[in-house]
Amino acid sequence: MVEDKHLIRNAVKGYIRKSHVLFAMKEYTKALQAAQEAQDVDTEKKHTREITEQIQKITVELYNQRAGESEEETLQRAMRDPEVASIMSDPVMQQILQQAQSEPGALQDHMKNPGIRAKIQKLVAAGIIKTR
């Protein structure tokens, strides 16, 4: 049991470090993903403040980076990411996105599915889905 806690603590710190490195490399989307992985692994919530601060810092940089982009430029940039391109070409995700445009509340129901939630979060991080 003690070893498990030690491994979890190291995993959390590892994801936090990975997020910091990716942030320094200006890989903000990947840095955000690493910070979110740290948040998922931090079951004891011992690193909540550090993770939250990192996520906020990344979010500000993502916003600043995309502030001058048109929707078309955002889509072009996002589609260069193979994972985003794969999600966007998935017929099920296309249907979910179309439904979300006509019924924004439906997206909340889809977020209950962990696989769909991960894909939607990826699209939000890429700037394709905008939140208010």
PDB file of C-alpha atoms in Angstrom:
ATOM      1  CA  MET A   1       0.000   0.000   0.000  1.00  0.00           C
ATOM      2  CA  VAL A   2       2.822   2.399   0.857  1.00  0.00           C
ATOM      3  CA  GLU A   3       4.463   1.663  -2.497  1.00  0.00           C
ATOM      4  CA  ASP A   4       1.190   2.419  -4.305  1.00  0.00           C
ATOM      5  CA  LYS A   5       0.932   5.849  -2.676  1.00  0.00           C
ATOM      6  CA  HIS A   6       4.568   6.527  -3.556  1.00  0.00           C
ATOM      7  CA  LEU A   7       3.958   5.568  -7.197  1.00  0.00           C
ATOM      8  CA  ILE A   8       0.824   7.705  -7.398  1.00  0.00           C
ATOM      9  CA  ARG A   9       2.646  10.690  -5.880  1.00  0.00           C
ATOM     10  CA  ASN A  10       5.478  10.227  -8.392  1.00  0.00           C
ATOM     11  CA  ALA A  11       2.989   9.926 -11.265  1.00  0.00           C
ATOM     12  CA  VAL A  12       1.292  13.174 -10.247  1.00  0.00           C
ATOM     13  CA  LYS A  13       4.625  14.979  -9.997  1.00  0.00           C
ATOM     14  CA  GLY A  14       5.698  13.461 -13.312  1.00  0.00           C
ATOM     15  CA  TYR A  15       2.614  14.747 -15.105  1.00  0.00           C
ATOM     16  CA  ILE A  16       3.085  18.177 -13.511  1.00  0.00           C
ATOM     17  CA  ARG A  17       6.719  18.286 -14.675  1.00  0.00           C
ATOM     18  CA  LYS A  18       5.682  17.125 -18.139  1.00  0.00           C
ATOM     19  CA  SER A  19       3.119  19.919 -18.260  1.00  0.00           C
ATOM     20  CA  HIS A  20       5.753  22.499 -17.278  1.00  0.00           C
ATOM     21  CA  VAL A  21       8.174  21.246 -19.952  1.00  0.00           C
ATOM     22  CA  LEU A  22       5.497  21.272 -22.660  1.00  0.00           C
ATOM     23  CA  PHE A  23       4.456  24.769 -21.556  1.00  0.00           C
ATOM     24  CA  ALA A  24       8.057  25.964 -21.907  1.00  0.00           C
ATOM     25  CA  MET A  25       8.098  24.438 -25.408  1.00  0.00           C
ATOM     26  CA  LYS A  26       4.892  26.401 -26.172  1.00  0.00           C
ATOM     27  CA  GLU A  27       3.003  23.122 -26.694  1.00  0.00           C
ATOM     28  CA  TYR A  28       0.053  24.496 -24.750  1.00  0.00           C
ATOM     29  CA  THR A  29      -2.548  21.918 -25.769  1.00  0.00           C
ATOM     30  CA  LYS A  30      -0.266  19.037 -24.788  1.00  0.00           C
ATOM     31  CA  ALA A  31       0.698  20.861 -21.581  1.00  0.00           C
ATOM     32  CA  LEU A  32      -2.985  21.202 -20.710  1.00  0.00           C
ATOM     33  CA  GLN A  33      -3.525  17.516 -21.379  1.00  0.00           C
ATOM     34  CA  ALA A  34      -0.613  16.582 -19.078  1.00  0.00           C
ATOM     35  CA  ALA A  35      -1.971  18.864 -16.339  1.00  0.00           C
ATOM     36  CA  GLN A  36      -5.395  17.252 -16.677  1.00  0.00           C
ATOM     37  CA  GLU A  37      -3.768  13.813 -16.412  1.00  0.00           C
ATOM     38  CA  ALA A  38      -2.046  14.994 -13.215  1.00  0.00           C
ATOM     39  CA  GLN A  39      -5.430  16.119 -11.926  1.00  0.00           C
ATOM     40  CA  ASP A  40      -6.944  12.710 -12.719  1.00  0.00           C
ATOM     41  CA  VAL A  41      -4.127  10.835 -10.935  1.00  0.00           C
ATOM     42  CA  ASP A  42      -4.087  13.160  -7.900  1.00  0.00           C
ATOM     43  CA  THR A  43      -6.769  11.216  -6.041  1.00  0.00           C
ATOM     44  CA  GLU A  44      -5.605  12.496  -2.649  1.00  0.00           C
ATOM     45  CA  LYS A  45      -5.856  16.113  -3.898  1.00  0.00           C
ATOM     46  CA  LYS A  46      -2.440  16.994  -2.452  1.00  0.00           C
ATOM     47  CA  HIS A  47      -1.366  18.913  -5.574  1.00  0.00           C
ATOM     48  CA  THR A  48      -4.682  20.585  -6.410  1.00  0.00           C
ATOM     49  CA  ARG A  49      -3.418  24.154  -6.032  1.00  0.00           C
ATOM     50  CA  GLU A  50      -0.309  23.567  -8.155  1.00  0.00           C
ATOM     51  CA  ILE A  51      -2.283  21.769 -10.871  1.00  0.00           C
ATOM     52  CA  THR A  52      -5.026  24.417 -10.901  1.00  0.00           C
ATOM     53  CA  GLU A  53      -2.459  27.220 -11.212  1.00  0.00           C
ATOM     54  CA  GLN A  54      -0.761  25.392 -14.092  1.00  0.00           C
ATOM     55  CA  ILE A  55      -4.086  24.869 -15.889  1.00  0.00           C
ATOM     56  CA  GLN A  56      -4.938  28.557 -15.460  1.00  0.00           C
ATOM     57  CA  LYS A  57      -1.527  29.626 -16.789  1.00  0.00           C
ATOM     58  CA  ILE A  58      -1.922  27.360 -19.825  1.00  0.00           C
ATOM     59  CA  THR A  59      -5.478  28.525 -20.462  1.00  0.00           C
ATOM     60  CA  VAL A  60      -4.358  32.168 -20.488  1.00  0.00           C
ATOM     61  CA  GLU A  61      -1.618  31.373 -23.017  1.00  0.00           C
ATOM     62  CA  LEU A  62      -4.030  29.391 -25.198  1.00  0.00           C
ATOM     63  CA  TYR A  63      -6.454  32.317 -25.142  1.00  0.00           C
ATOM     64  CA  ASN A  64      -3.701  34.823 -25.983  1.00  0.00           C
ATOM     65  CA  GLN A  65      -2.409  32.606 -28.776  1.00  0.00           C
ATOM     66  CA  ARG A  66      -5.838  32.317 -30.351  1.00  0.00           C
ATOM     67  CA  ALA A  67      -7.113  35.843 -29.704  1.00  0.00           C
ATOM     68  CA  GLY A  68      -6.409  37.076 -33.232  1.00  0.00           C
ATOM     69  CA  GLU A  69      -7.427  33.921 -35.085  1.00  0.00           C
ATOM     70  CA  SER A  70     -10.495  33.682 -37.251  1.00  0.00           C
ATOM     71  CA  GLU A  71     -12.643  30.549 -36.924  1.00  0.00           C
ATOM     72  CA  GLU A  72     -11.194  29.296 -40.210  1.00  0.00           C
ATOM     73  CA  GLU A  73      -7.606  29.778 -38.979  1.00  0.00           C
ATOM     74  CA  THR A  74      -8.465  27.992 -35.733  1.00  0.00           C
ATOM     75  CA  LEU A  75      -9.915  25.051 -37.643  1.00  0.00           C
ATOM     76  CA  GLN A  76      -6.897  24.858 -39.970  1.00  0.00           C
ATOM     77  CA  ARG A  77      -4.470  24.926 -37.034  1.00  0.00           C
ATOM     78  CA  ALA A  78      -6.442  22.350 -35.083  1.00  0.00           C
ATOM     79  CA  MET A  79      -6.769  19.976 -38.032  1.00  0.00           C
ATOM     80  CA  ARG A  80      -2.960  19.729 -38.233  1.00  0.00           C
ATOM     81  CA  ASP A  81      -3.191  17.656 -35.058  1.00  0.00           C
ATOM     82  CA  PRO A  82      -3.840  14.048 -36.189  1.00  0.00           C
ATOM     83  CA  GLU A  83      -5.932  13.320 -33.094  1.00  0.00           C
ATOM     84  CA  VAL A  84      -8.213  16.311 -33.749  1.00  0.00           C
ATOM     85  CA  ALA A  85      -8.505  15.356 -37.429  1.00  0.00           C
ATOM     86  CA  SER A  86      -9.469  11.816 -36.396  1.00  0.00           C
ATOM     87  CA  ILE A  87     -12.123  13.087 -33.972  1.00  0.00           C
ATOM     88  CA  MET A  88     -13.550  15.469 -36.568  1.00  0.00           C
ATOM     89  CA  SER A  89     -13.816  12.698 -39.166  1.00  0.00           C
ATOM     90  CA  ASP A  90     -15.575  10.311 -36.753  1.00  0.00           C
ATOM     91  CA  PRO A  91     -19.258  10.012 -37.837  1.00  0.00           C
ATOM     92  CA  VAL A  92     -20.459   9.570 -34.244  1.00  0.00           C
ATOM     93  CA  MET A  93     -18.644  12.741 -33.148  1.00  0.00           C
ATOM     94  CA  GLN A  94     -20.042  14.604 -36.169  1.00  0.00           C
ATOM     95  CA  GLN A  95     -23.534  13.639 -35.056  1.00  0.00           C
ATOM     96  CA  ILE A  96     -22.818  14.694 -31.457  1.00  0.00           C
ATOM     97  CA  LEU A  97     -21.437  18.064 -32.602  1.00  0.00           C
ATOM     98  CA  GLN A  98     -24.433  18.691 -34.864  1.00  0.00           C
ATOM     99  CA  GLN A  99     -26.787  17.804 -32.021  1.00  0.00           C
ATOM    100  CA  ALA A 100     -24.859  20.136 -29.688  1.00  0.00           C
ATOM    101  CA  GLN A 101     -25.416  23.039 -32.089  1.00  0.00           C
ATOM    102  CA  SER A 102     -29.177  22.566 -32.067  1.00  0.00           C
ATOM    103  CA  GLU A 103     -29.461  21.389 -28.430  1.00  0.00           C
ATOM    104  CA  PRO A 104     -26.572  22.733 -26.304  1.00  0.00           C
ATOM    105  CA  GLY A 105     -27.854  20.823 -23.267  1.00  0.00           C
ATOM    106  CA  ALA A 106     -27.367  17.521 -25.085  1.00  0.00           C
ATOM    107  CA  LEU A 107     -23.609  17.957 -24.814  1.00  0.00           C
ATOM    108  CA  GLN A 108     -23.906  17.598 -21.024  1.00  0.00           C
ATOM    109  CA  ASP A 109     -25.476  14.158 -21.477  1.00  0.00           C
ATOM    110  CA  HIS A 110     -22.696  13.083 -23.833  1.00  0.00           C
ATOM    111  CA  MET A 111     -20.080  14.280 -21.321  1.00  0.00           C
ATOM    112  CA  LYS A 112     -21.141  11.434 -19.007  1.00  0.00           C
ATOM    113  CA  ASN A 113     -19.418   9.001 -21.386  1.00  0.00           C
ATOM    114  CA  PRO A 114     -15.664   9.123 -20.545  1.00  0.00           C
ATOM    115  CA  GLY A 115     -14.587   8.415 -24.144  1.00  0.00           C
ATOM    116  CA  ILE A 116     -16.804  11.133 -25.589  1.00  0.00           C
ATOM    117  CA  ARG A 117     -15.807  13.518 -22.783  1.00  0.00           C
ATOM    118  CA  ALA A 118     -12.109  13.067 -23.630  1.00  0.00           C
ATOM    119  CA  LYS A 119     -12.783  13.788 -27.308  1.00  0.00           C
ATOM    120  CA  ILE A 120     -14.885  16.856 -26.516  1.00  0.00           C
ATOM    121  CA  GLN A 121     -12.204  18.147 -24.137  1.00  0.00           C
ATOM    122  CA  LYS A 122      -9.635  17.685 -26.903  1.00  0.00           C
ATOM    123  CA  LEU A 123     -11.808  19.748 -29.278  1.00  0.00           C
ATOM    124  CA  VAL A 124     -12.271  22.436 -26.609  1.00  0.00           C
ATOM    125  CA  ALA A 125      -8.514  22.553 -26.013  1.00  0.00           C
ATOM    126  CA  ALA A 126      -7.940  22.826 -29.767  1.00  0.00           C
ATOM    127  CA  GLY A 127     -10.359  25.756 -29.961  1.00  0.00           C
ATOM    128  CA  ILE A 128     -12.923  24.028 -32.174  1.00  0.00           C
ATOM    129  CA  ILE A 129     -15.588  23.991 -29.461  1.00  0.00           C
ATOM    130  CA  LYS A 130     -15.916  27.294 -27.663  1.00  0.00           C
ATOM    131  CA  THR A 131     -17.209  27.500 -24.106  1.00  0.00           C
ATOM    132  CA  ARG A 132     -18.811  30.471 -22.416  1.00  0.00           C
TER     133      ARG A 132
END
